[in-house]
Amino acid sequence: MTYGPARALPGDQIRITTNPDTEPFWQAAKEGRLTACQCGDCGHFRMPPTAICPECGSRAKNWPTLPGTATVFSFAICNKNPKNGEDYVYVPVVVDLDGAPGTRLNANVSGCDAEDVHIGMKVSVDWTPIQDGWVLPNFKA
Amino acid sequence: MAWVNQDKCAIVGVGATDYYVRGKSWPRTINDMAAEAIMNACADAGISHKQIDGFSYYSTAGAGYLDKFDTASLMETLGMPHISWSATLTSGGGGCPGAIGLATAGLMNEDCTYTVTLMALQQLPQHRLGVVFGAAAPNPENSFLQPSGLVGPGHLMSVLARRHMHLYGTTQDAFGEVVMATRANTHNRPKAVRKDPLTKEQYDASVMLADPLRRLDFCLETDGAVAVITTTMDRAKDCRHKPAVVHAAAHGGQREWGRAFAWMGMPDPHFASSGHKFTADRVWAQSGLTAKDMDVALIYDHFSPMVLMQLEDYGFCEKGEGNEYVLSGKLRYDPATGKGVNGGVPVNTHGGNLNEAYIIGMTHIVEGVEQVRGTAINQVKDAEFALVSGGPASLPVSSLILRKD
């Protein structure tokens, strides 16, 4: 099927909330820095961030700066804006984050036609301003 | 090791309302539909609804998102003099058959004598199940999912299906065959919502909602209620119908399936799966049986690819071989012989969530009961064992094996 250019969903329609476990991820994003939650004791990565390391039970956390690159693990192609039902081609991707083994993000990819997105595709982070001054990591082909 | 409660309880009554297309049940209320289903189930069992003294729910005693029902209101509505068991299996629709296991826990503990398991669903425009997920206010966890536009269960399943296609060469044709094979079982079912014959051309023309999934890969949106009554075997002998014996019942899951729908962190091969492997292994261990011993399989089918993936997780075929298994026609029920096709076990002889009605898994239990009673509309010849599954969904998911008495 031919869909044409993949576009990220409009940032002004997107809201997030945070809590003390997740906020450092989003604060880093505001600085244009992609990070992931890493255990401060055993080094195991986990995303989304949670209170306690599922491997060793530690509450210590690191927020290392990641390279900002990733690999597409899976994806869908959608053609309606979920907020208003308008025709809008976007590609939700699940990506494996480089530099943080075992962690994934869900995002949109742009910079290519939707039908050209494929599993294994290399992408790099692309920041999208959203509501309330937050910034969302999306990805570019 | 055999399950300690094996063959000690049975489902003795099933009851339902009519099935309505989403939103069309109004001005009936959720309690009106729930009560009708319960009274129909009691009439089927040959007991008075005032004999019910237990509730074994799943999905937070409601769809989890929509209008709720609860024990106190139902007691008042039905005039039940007392209850001595009211319990809910956590999580969502995946707990449906597990709620029968929960009923056996109450019965074997001698807390109660007749328990009802119930689902009533009414998707009015202000709370349509398919969209409440995306319309939910952002919270710290879904803030890692919602912004991607993966806002409905179908979106999420499409990503899992894509990975399965990538790893194993699975095709959309197989998803279509799941839909067509189960649709073929509804033309003779008076209450089924989708009962017209479905061709491959019609399937292929179905609107793509979340590529690779088409509208027809999505289950129906239905209003209605279904209830079943479970009791101990000694009481079951006095009921109207032959008992549908609870041979095994398991719920749970393993960590690799994780938080499922709101996470997407599952490692391969669990990502491209139904998340049922752990529960499948448990129910087979409890029963001493395997997929090949089943005469009929009632597989939770909110989205067609998840049927294929459950067939793999339960061992009807090997992991990665679902495409070939499905395309060889092994899901189909052959009305001429009353058996499967090409050595397969017939799947969703009632049409399932995709074609008959979507009451969050309860219709599969009803069909399992009717099959082992020998009274199903599309009766499998000499059906002795029926598998019923609930989920894929957030854990726990669950499984039930019903046995002919």
Coordinates of C-alpha atoms in Angstrom, one line a residue:
Chain A
M1 CA 0.0 0.0 0.0
T2 CA 1.1 3.6 -0.6
Y3 CA 0.8 6.0 2.2
G4 CA 3.3 8.8 1.5
P5 CA 5.3 10.8 4.0
A6 CA 5.2 9.7 7.6
R7 CA 4.6 12.6 10.0
A8 CA 4.9 12.8 13.7
L9 CA 1.6 13.6 15.5
P10 CA 1.2 17.3 16.2
G11 CA 3.0 18.2 19.4
D12 CA 0.4 20.7 20.5
Q13 CA -2.1 17.9 20.8
I14 CA 0.1 15.8 23.1
R15 CA 0.2 16.0 26.9
I16 CA 2.2 13.9 29.4
T17 CA 2.4 13.7 33.1
T18 CA 5.3 12.7 35.3
N19 CA 6.1 11.4 38.7
P20 CA 9.3 11.3 40.7
D21 CA 10.3 8.0 39.1
T22 CA 9.9 9.2 35.5
E23 CA 10.6 13.0 35.7
P24 CA 14.4 12.8 35.2
F25 CA 13.7 11.2 31.8
W26 CA 11.5 14.2 30.8
Q27 CA 13.8 16.8 32.3
A28 CA 16.7 15.4 30.2
A29 CA 14.5 15.6 27.1
K30 CA 13.9 19.3 27.8
E31 CA 17.7 19.6 27.5
G32 CA 17.7 17.7 24.3
R33 CA 19.4 14.7 26.0
L34 CA 18.1 11.2 25.5
T35 CA 18.5 9.1 28.6
A36 CA 17.1 5.8 30.1
C37 CA 16.8 4.7 33.7
Q38 CA 19.8 2.7 34.8
C39 CA 20.2 0.9 38.1
G40 CA 22.8 2.8 40.2
D41 CA 24.0 -0.5 41.6
C42 CA 23.9 -3.3 39.1
G43 CA 23.7 -1.2 35.9
H44 CA 20.6 -2.9 34.6
F45 CA 18.5 -0.6 32.3
R46 CA 14.7 -0.3 32.6
M47 CA 12.1 1.7 30.7
P48 CA 9.7 3.2 31.4
P49 CA 11.4 4.2 34.6
T50 CA 10.2 2.5 37.8
A51 CA 10.9 2.9 41.5
I52 CA 13.0 -0.2 42.0
C53 CA 15.4 -2.2 39.9
P54 CA 13.7 -5.4 38.9
E55 CA 17.0 -7.2 38.8
C56 CA 18.6 -6.3 42.2
G57 CA 16.0 -4.3 44.1
S58 CA 18.1 -1.2 44.4
R59 CA 16.5 2.3 44.5
A60 CA 19.7 4.0 43.2
K61 CA 19.4 5.4 39.6
N62 CA 21.6 6.8 36.9
W63 CA 20.5 8.8 33.9
P64 CA 23.3 8.4 31.4
T65 CA 23.3 10.4 28.2
L66 CA 22.6 7.9 25.3
P67 CA 23.8 8.3 21.7
G68 CA 20.3 9.2 20.6
T69 CA 20.2 6.5 18.0
A70 CA 17.9 3.5 17.9
T71 CA 16.7 0.6 15.8
V72 CA 13.1 -0.1 14.8
F73 CA 11.9 -3.2 16.6
S74 CA 8.3 -3.1 15.3
F75 CA 5.8 -0.6 14.0
A76 CA 2.3 0.0 12.7
I77 CA 1.0 2.4 10.0
C78 CA -2.0 4.5 11.0
N79 CA -3.9 7.0 8.9
K80 CA -6.2 8.8 11.3
N81 CA -5.2 11.4 13.8
P82 CA -6.4 9.8 17.1
K83 CA -7.4 13.2 18.6
N84 CA -9.7 14.3 15.8
G85 CA -10.1 11.5 13.3
E86 CA -8.7 13.5 10.4
D87 CA -6.7 11.8 7.7
Y88 CA -3.1 11.8 9.0
V89 CA -0.4 9.3 8.2
Y90 CA 1.8 8.5 11.1
V91 CA 4.0 5.5 12.0
P92 CA 4.1 4.5 15.6
V93 CA 7.4 2.7 16.1
V94 CA 8.8 0.6 19.0
V95 CA 12.5 1.2 19.0
D96 CA 15.5 -0.4 20.8
L97 CA 17.6 2.3 22.3
D98 CA 21.3 2.2 21.5
G99 CA 23.5 2.4 24.6
A100 CA 20.8 1.0 26.9
P101 CA 20.4 -2.7 26.3
G102 CA 16.8 -4.0 26.7
T103 CA 15.1 -0.7 26.7
R104 CA 12.5 0.5 24.3
L105 CA 10.6 3.6 23.5
N106 CA 7.3 4.1 21.6
A107 CA 7.5 7.1 19.3
N108 CA 6.7 8.3 15.8
V109 CA 9.2 8.2 12.9
S110 CA 9.3 10.8 10.1
G111 CA 11.7 11.7 7.3
C112 CA 10.6 8.9 5.0
D113 CA 7.5 7.5 3.4
A114 CA 5.4 5.4 5.8
E115 CA 5.7 2.3 3.5
D116 CA 9.5 2.5 3.7
V117 CA 9.6 2.0 7.5
H118 CA 11.0 -1.5 8.3
I119 CA 12.1 -3.5 11.2
G120 CA 15.8 -3.1 11.7
M121 CA 15.8 0.4 10.3
K122 CA 18.3 2.8 12.0
V123 CA 16.8 6.0 13.3
S124 CA 17.9 9.0 15.3
V125 CA 16.2 11.1 18.0
D126 CA 14.2 14.1 16.8
W127 CA 12.7 16.3 19.5
T128 CA 9.0 17.4 19.3
P129 CA 7.8 20.2 21.6
I130 CA 4.5 19.2 23.3
Q131 CA 2.1 20.9 25.7
D132 CA 3.2 22.4 29.0
G133 CA 6.8 23.0 27.9
W134 CA 7.7 19.3 27.7
V135 CA 9.6 17.8 24.8
L136 CA 8.9 14.4 23.3
P137 CA 11.5 12.1 21.8
N138 CA 10.5 11.1 18.3
F139 CA 12.8 9.6 15.6
K140 CA 13.9 10.5 12.1
A141 CA 14.8 8.0 9.4
Chain B
M1 CA 0.7 -32.9 38.8
A2 CA -3.1 -33.1 38.5
W3 CA -5.0 -30.1 39.8
V4 CA -6.3 -30.6 43.3
N5 CA -9.8 -29.4 42.3
Q6 CA -10.0 -31.4 39.1
D7 CA -13.5 -32.5 38.2
K8 CA -14.9 -31.4 41.5
C9 CA -17.0 -28.5 40.2
A10 CA -19.0 -27.8 37.1
I11 CA -20.7 -25.1 35.2
V12 CA -24.4 -25.9 35.4
G13 CA -26.1 -22.8 33.9
V14 CA -25.5 -20.4 31.1
G15 CA -27.6 -17.3 30.3
A16 CA -27.4 -14.3 28.1
T17 CA -29.3 -11.3 26.9
D18 CA -29.7 -10.5 23.2
Y19 CA -26.5 -9.1 21.6
Y20 CA -26.8 -5.5 20.5
V21 CA -24.5 -3.5 18.2
R22 CA -22.5 -1.0 20.3
G23 CA -24.8 1.6 22.0
K24 CA -28.0 0.0 20.8
S25 CA -29.0 -1.5 24.1
W26 CA -30.0 1.8 25.6
P27 CA -32.4 2.5 27.4
R28 CA -31.7 -0.8 29.1
T29 CA -29.3 -0.3 32.0
I30 CA -26.3 -2.4 32.9
N31 CA -28.0 -3.8 35.9
D32 CA -31.1 -4.7 33.8
M33 CA -28.9 -6.7 31.4
A34 CA -26.8 -8.3 34.1
A35 CA -29.9 -9.4 36.0
E36 CA -31.5 -10.9 32.9
A37 CA -28.4 -12.9 32.1
I38 CA -28.1 -14.2 35.7
M39 CA -31.8 -15.1 35.8
N40 CA -31.5 -16.9 32.4
A41 CA -28.5 -18.8 33.7
C42 CA -30.4 -19.8 36.8
A43 CA -33.3 -21.0 34.7
D44 CA -30.9 -23.0 32.6
A45 CA -29.5 -24.6 35.7
G46 CA -32.9 -25.2 37.2
I47 CA -32.2 -23.2 40.3
S48 CA -33.7 -20.0 41.8
H49 CA -31.6 -16.9 41.5
K50 CA -32.1 -16.6 45.3
Q51 CA -29.9 -19.7 45.7
I52 CA -26.9 -17.8 44.4
D53 CA -24.5 -17.0 47.3
G54 CA -21.3 -16.3 45.5
F55 CA -19.9 -13.9 42.8
S56 CA -16.6 -14.7 41.0
Y57 CA -15.8 -11.8 38.7
Y58 CA -12.9 -10.7 36.5
S59 CA -12.1 -7.3 35.0
T60 CA -13.0 -5.3 38.1
A61 CA -16.6 -6.4 37.9
G62 CA -17.2 -4.5 34.7
A63 CA -15.4 -4.0 31.6
G64 CA -12.8 -2.3 33.6
Y65 CA -13.4 1.0 31.9
L66 CA -17.2 1.4 31.5
D67 CA -20.3 1.2 33.7
K68 CA -19.6 -1.0 36.6
F69 CA -21.9 -3.5 38.3
D70 CA -21.3 -4.7 41.9
T71 CA -22.3 -7.4 44.3
A72 CA -24.4 -5.0 46.5
S73 CA -26.5 -3.7 43.6
L74 CA -27.0 -7.1 42.1
M75 CA -28.1 -8.6 45.5
E76 CA -30.7 -5.9 45.8
T77 CA -31.8 -6.2 42.2
L78 CA -32.2 -10.0 42.5
G79 CA -33.3 -10.2 46.1
M80 CA -30.6 -12.6 47.1
P81 CA -30.9 -13.2 50.8
H82 CA -27.2 -13.5 51.6
I83 CA -23.8 -13.9 49.9
S84 CA -20.8 -15.6 51.3
W85 CA -18.3 -15.2 48.5
S86 CA -17.5 -12.1 46.3
A87 CA -14.1 -12.1 44.6
T88 CA -12.6 -10.6 41.5
L89 CA -9.7 -11.8 39.4
T90 CA -7.4 -8.8 38.8
S91 CA -6.6 -7.3 35.4
G92 CA -9.0 -7.3 32.4
G93 CA -10.7 -9.6 29.9
G94 CA -7.9 -12.1 30.1
G95 CA -9.2 -13.2 33.4
C96 CA -12.5 -14.5 32.0
P97 CA -12.0 -18.3 32.2
G98 CA -9.8 -17.7 35.3
A99 CA -12.9 -16.4 37.1
I100 CA -14.3 -20.0 36.8
G101 CA -11.2 -21.2 38.6
L102 CA -11.9 -18.5 41.2
A103 CA -15.4 -19.8 41.6
T104 CA -14.1 -23.3 42.3
A105 CA -11.9 -21.8 45.0
G106 CA -14.9 -20.4 46.8
L107 CA -16.9 -23.6 46.3
M108 CA -14.1 -25.9 47.4
N109 CA -13.5 -23.7 50.4
E110 CA -17.2 -24.2 51.3
D111 CA -17.7 -20.5 51.4
C112 CA -20.6 -20.7 48.9
T113 CA -22.8 -23.2 47.0
Y114 CA -23.7 -21.5 43.7
T115 CA -21.5 -18.8 42.2
V116 CA -22.2 -16.6 39.3
T117 CA -19.6 -15.2 36.8
L118 CA -20.8 -12.3 34.9
M119 CA -20.0 -9.8 32.2
A120 CA -22.3 -7.0 31.2
L121 CA -21.1 -4.5 28.6
Q122 CA -22.7 -1.3 27.3
Q123 CA -20.6 0.9 25.1
L124 CA -22.5 4.2 24.9
P125 CA -20.8 7.0 22.9
Q126 CA -19.3 8.6 26.0
H127 CA -17.4 5.5 26.9
R128 CA -16.7 3.3 23.9
L129 CA -14.3 0.6 24.9
G130 CA -12.1 0.9 21.8
V131 CA -11.3 4.5 22.4
V132 CA -11.3 4.9 26.2
F133 CA -7.7 3.7 26.2
G134 CA -6.6 6.6 24.1
A135 CA -8.9 9.1 25.7
A136 CA -7.6 8.3 29.2
A137 CA -6.0 11.2 30.9
P138 CA -2.2 11.1 30.7
N139 CA -0.5 9.4 33.6
P140 CA 3.2 8.8 34.2
E141 CA 3.2 5.3 32.7
N142 CA 1.0 5.8 29.7
S143 CA 3.0 9.0 28.9
F144 CA 5.5 6.6 27.4
L145 CA 2.9 5.1 25.1
Q146 CA 0.0 7.5 24.3
P147 CA 2.1 10.2 22.5
S148 CA 3.1 7.6 19.9
G149 CA -0.5 7.4 18.8
L150 CA -0.7 3.7 19.9
V151 CA -4.0 4.6 21.5
G152 CA -6.3 1.6 21.0
P153 CA -5.9 -2.1 21.7
G154 CA -5.9 -2.7 17.9
H155 CA -2.9 -0.4 17.5
L156 CA -1.0 -2.3 20.1
M157 CA -1.8 -5.7 18.6
S158 CA -0.8 -4.5 15.2
V159 CA 2.7 -3.9 16.4
L160 CA 2.9 -7.4 17.9
A161 CA 1.5 -8.9 14.7
R162 CA 4.1 -7.0 12.6
R163 CA 6.9 -8.5 14.6
H164 CA 5.4 -12.0 14.2
M165 CA 5.3 -11.4 10.4
H166 CA 8.9 -10.3 10.5
L167 CA 10.2 -13.2 12.5
Y168 CA 8.2 -16.0 11.0
G169 CA 7.0 -14.9 7.6
T170 CA 3.4 -14.8 8.8
T171 CA 1.0 -13.3 6.3
Q172 CA -2.1 -11.2 6.4
D173 CA -3.8 -14.0 4.5
A174 CA -3.6 -16.1 7.7
F175 CA -5.3 -13.3 9.7
G176 CA -8.0 -13.3 7.0
E177 CA -8.4 -17.0 7.3
V178 CA -9.0 -16.7 11.1
V179 CA -11.8 -14.3 10.4
M180 CA -13.3 -16.3 7.5
A181 CA -13.0 -19.7 9.3
T182 CA -14.9 -18.4 12.4
R183 CA -17.4 -16.3 10.3
A184 CA -18.4 -19.6 8.6
N185 CA -19.7 -20.7 12.0
T186 CA -22.2 -17.9 12.5
H187 CA -24.7 -18.1 9.5
N188 CA -26.9 -20.5 11.6
R189 CA -26.7 -18.6 14.9
P190 CA -29.8 -16.5 15.4
K191 CA -28.1 -14.0 17.8
A192 CA -24.8 -13.5 15.9
V193 CA -24.1 -9.9 14.9
R194 CA -22.0 -10.8 11.8
K195 CA -23.4 -13.8 10.0
D196 CA -23.2 -13.1 6.3
P197 CA -20.7 -15.2 4.4
L198 CA -17.3 -13.6 4.0
T199 CA -15.1 -13.9 0.9
K200 CA -11.4 -13.4 0.7
E201 CA -12.1 -10.5 -1.7
Q202 CA -14.3 -8.8 1.0
Y203 CA -11.7 -9.4 3.6
D204 CA -9.0 -7.9 1.4
A205 CA -11.2 -4.9 0.8
S206 CA -11.8 -4.2 4.5
V207 CA -10.4 -0.9 5.6
M208 CA -6.9 -0.9 7.0
L209 CA -7.2 0.6 10.5
A210 CA -3.7 -0.1 11.8
D211 CA -1.5 -1.6 9.2
P212 CA -1.2 -4.7 9.1
L213 CA -4.7 -5.0 10.7
R214 CA -8.0 -4.4 8.9
R215 CA -11.3 -3.5 10.3
L216 CA -12.4 -7.2 10.0
D217 CA -9.4 -8.2 12.1
F218 CA -10.9 -6.3 15.0
C219 CA -13.6 -7.9 17.1
L220 CA -17.2 -6.6 17.3
E221 CA -18.3 -3.8 19.5
T222 CA -21.3 -5.3 21.3
D223 CA -23.6 -4.5 24.2
G224 CA -25.1 -7.3 26.3
A225 CA -24.6 -9.6 29.2
V226 CA -23.7 -13.2 29.8
A227 CA -23.7 -15.1 33.1
V228 CA -22.7 -18.6 34.1
I229 CA -23.4 -20.6 37.3
T230 CA -20.7 -22.8 38.8
T231 CA -21.4 -25.3 41.6
T232 CA -19.9 -28.4 43.2
M233 CA -20.3 -31.8 41.4
D234 CA -22.7 -33.2 44.0
R235 CA -25.1 -30.3 43.5
A236 CA -24.5 -30.3 39.7
K237 CA -26.1 -33.8 39.5
D238 CA -29.4 -32.2 40.5
C239 CA -29.3 -29.5 37.9
R240 CA -31.3 -29.5 34.6
H241 CA -28.4 -30.2 32.2
K242 CA -25.4 -32.5 32.1
P243 CA -22.7 -30.7 34.0
A244 CA -19.8 -29.1 32.1
V245 CA -17.1 -30.4 34.4
V246 CA -14.2 -28.0 35.4
H247 CA -11.3 -30.2 34.6
A248 CA -8.5 -27.5 34.8
A249 CA -8.3 -23.8 35.3
A250 CA -5.2 -21.6 35.4
H251 CA -4.5 -17.9 35.4
G252 CA -1.3 -16.0 35.5
G253 CA 1.6 -15.3 33.2
Q254 CA 5.4 -14.8 33.1
R255 CA 7.5 -11.7 33.5
E256 CA 8.7 -11.6 29.9
W257 CA 5.1 -10.7 28.9
G258 CA 5.6 -7.8 31.3
R259 CA 3.1 -5.0 31.4
A260 CA 2.0 -6.0 27.9
F261 CA -0.1 -3.4 26.2
A262 CA 1.3 -0.4 28.0
W263 CA 5.0 -1.3 27.8
M264 CA 6.2 -3.0 24.6
G265 CA 9.3 -4.1 26.4
M266 CA 8.7 -7.8 25.8
P267 CA 11.8 -9.6 24.6
D268 CA 11.7 -12.0 21.6
P269 CA 10.0 -14.4 21.2
H270 CA 7.5 -13.2 23.8
F271 CA 6.8 -9.9 22.0
A272 CA 5.5 -11.8 18.9
S273 CA 3.3 -14.0 21.1
S274 CA 0.0 -14.1 22.9
G275 CA 1.7 -14.1 26.3
H276 CA -0.2 -17.3 27.1
K277 CA 2.8 -19.8 27.2
F278 CA 3.0 -19.9 31.0
T279 CA -0.7 -20.3 31.5
A280 CA -0.9 -22.8 28.7
D281 CA 1.8 -24.9 30.2
R282 CA 0.1 -24.8 33.6
V283 CA -3.3 -25.9 32.3
W284 CA -1.7 -28.8 30.4
A285 CA 0.2 -29.8 33.5
Q286 CA -2.9 -29.6 35.6
S287 CA -4.9 -31.7 33.2
G288 CA -2.3 -34.1 31.9
L289 CA -3.6 -33.3 28.4
T290 CA -2.2 -31.5 25.4
A291 CA -3.6 -29.4 22.6
K292 CA -4.1 -32.5 20.5
D293 CA -6.5 -33.9 23.1
M294 CA -8.9 -31.0 22.7
D295 CA -12.0 -31.6 20.7
V296 CA -12.8 -27.9 20.3
A297 CA -10.9 -24.7 21.2
L298 CA -12.7 -21.5 22.2
I299 CA -9.9 -18.9 21.7
Y300 CA -10.2 -15.3 22.8
D301 CA -10.3 -13.4 19.6
H302 CA -10.3 -9.6 20.1
F303 CA -7.9 -9.4 17.2
S304 CA -7.3 -12.1 14.6
P305 CA -3.5 -12.4 14.8
M306 CA -3.8 -13.2 18.5
V307 CA -5.7 -16.3 17.7
L308 CA -2.8 -17.5 15.6
M309 CA -0.4 -16.7 18.3
Q310 CA -2.4 -18.5 21.0
L311 CA -2.5 -21.6 18.8
E312 CA 1.3 -21.5 19.0
D313 CA 1.4 -20.8 22.7
Y314 CA -1.0 -23.6 23.5
G315 CA 0.9 -26.0 21.2
F316 CA -1.7 -26.7 18.5
C317 CA 1.3 -26.0 16.3
E318 CA 5.0 -25.1 16.9
K319 CA 6.0 -21.5 17.5
G320 CA 6.4 -19.8 14.2
E321 CA 4.2 -22.3 12.4
G322 CA 0.9 -20.6 13.0
N323 CA 0.7 -19.2 9.5
E324 CA 0.9 -22.6 7.9
Y325 CA -1.4 -24.2 10.4
V326 CA -4.1 -21.6 9.9
L327 CA -3.8 -21.5 6.1
S328 CA -4.2 -25.2 5.9
G329 CA -7.7 -24.8 7.2
K330 CA -7.1 -26.4 10.6
L331 CA -9.3 -23.9 12.4
R332 CA -12.3 -24.8 10.5
Y333 CA -15.4 -26.7 11.7
D334 CA -16.8 -29.1 9.1
P335 CA -20.6 -29.3 9.6
A336 CA -20.8 -32.4 7.4
T337 CA -18.7 -34.5 9.7
G338 CA -19.0 -32.5 12.9
K339 CA -15.2 -32.6 13.1
G340 CA -12.2 -30.5 12.3
V341 CA -10.6 -30.1 8.9
N342 CA -7.3 -31.5 7.9
G343 CA -6.6 -32.9 11.3
G344 CA -7.2 -29.6 13.1
V345 CA -9.2 -28.8 16.2
P346 CA -12.2 -26.6 15.4
V347 CA -11.8 -23.0 16.7
N348 CA -14.6 -20.7 17.9
T349 CA -17.5 -22.8 16.6
H350 CA -19.8 -20.0 17.9
G351 CA -18.0 -17.3 15.7
G352 CA -16.1 -15.7 18.6
N353 CA -15.6 -12.1 19.4
L354 CA -14.9 -11.4 15.7
N355 CA -18.3 -12.5 14.4
E356 CA -20.9 -13.5 17.0
A357 CA -20.6 -10.9 19.8
Y358 CA -17.9 -9.4 22.0
I359 CA -18.9 -9.8 25.7
I360 CA -15.3 -9.8 26.8
G361 CA -14.8 -13.5 26.6
M362 CA -18.0 -14.9 28.2
T363 CA -19.4 -16.2 25.0
H364 CA -16.4 -18.5 24.7
I365 CA -17.3 -20.1 28.1
V366 CA -20.9 -20.5 27.0
E367 CA -19.9 -22.3 23.8
G368 CA -17.5 -24.5 25.8
V369 CA -20.3 -25.5 28.1
E370 CA -22.7 -26.2 25.2
Q371 CA -20.1 -28.3 23.4
V372 CA -19.4 -30.6 26.3
R373 CA -23.1 -30.8 27.0
G374 CA -23.6 -31.9 23.4
T375 CA -26.1 -29.1 22.7
A376 CA -24.0 -26.6 20.7
I377 CA -25.5 -25.2 17.4
N378 CA -22.3 -26.3 15.6
Q379 CA -21.8 -29.4 17.7
V380 CA -18.4 -31.1 17.5
K381 CA -19.1 -34.8 17.3
D382 CA -18.3 -36.6 20.5
A383 CA -16.8 -33.5 22.1
E384 CA -15.2 -34.5 25.4
F385 CA -12.8 -31.7 26.1
A386 CA -13.1 -28.0 25.3
L387 CA -10.3 -25.4 25.9
V388 CA -11.4 -21.8 26.7
S389 CA -8.8 -19.0 26.8
G390 CA -9.0 -15.4 28.0
G391 CA -6.6 -12.7 26.8
P392 CA -4.0 -11.9 25.4
A393 CA -4.0 -8.9 27.6
S394 CA -2.3 -7.5 30.7
L395 CA -1.6 -10.3 33.1
P396 CA -3.1 -12.3 34.4
V397 CA -4.5 -14.2 31.4
S398 CA -6.2 -17.5 31.9
S399 CA -7.4 -20.8 30.6
L400 CA -10.1 -23.4 31.3
I401 CA -10.6 -27.0 30.2
L402 CA -14.2 -28.2 30.4
R403 CA -14.9 -31.9 30.3
K404 CA -18.0 -33.9 29.3
D405 CA -19.6 -35.6 32.3

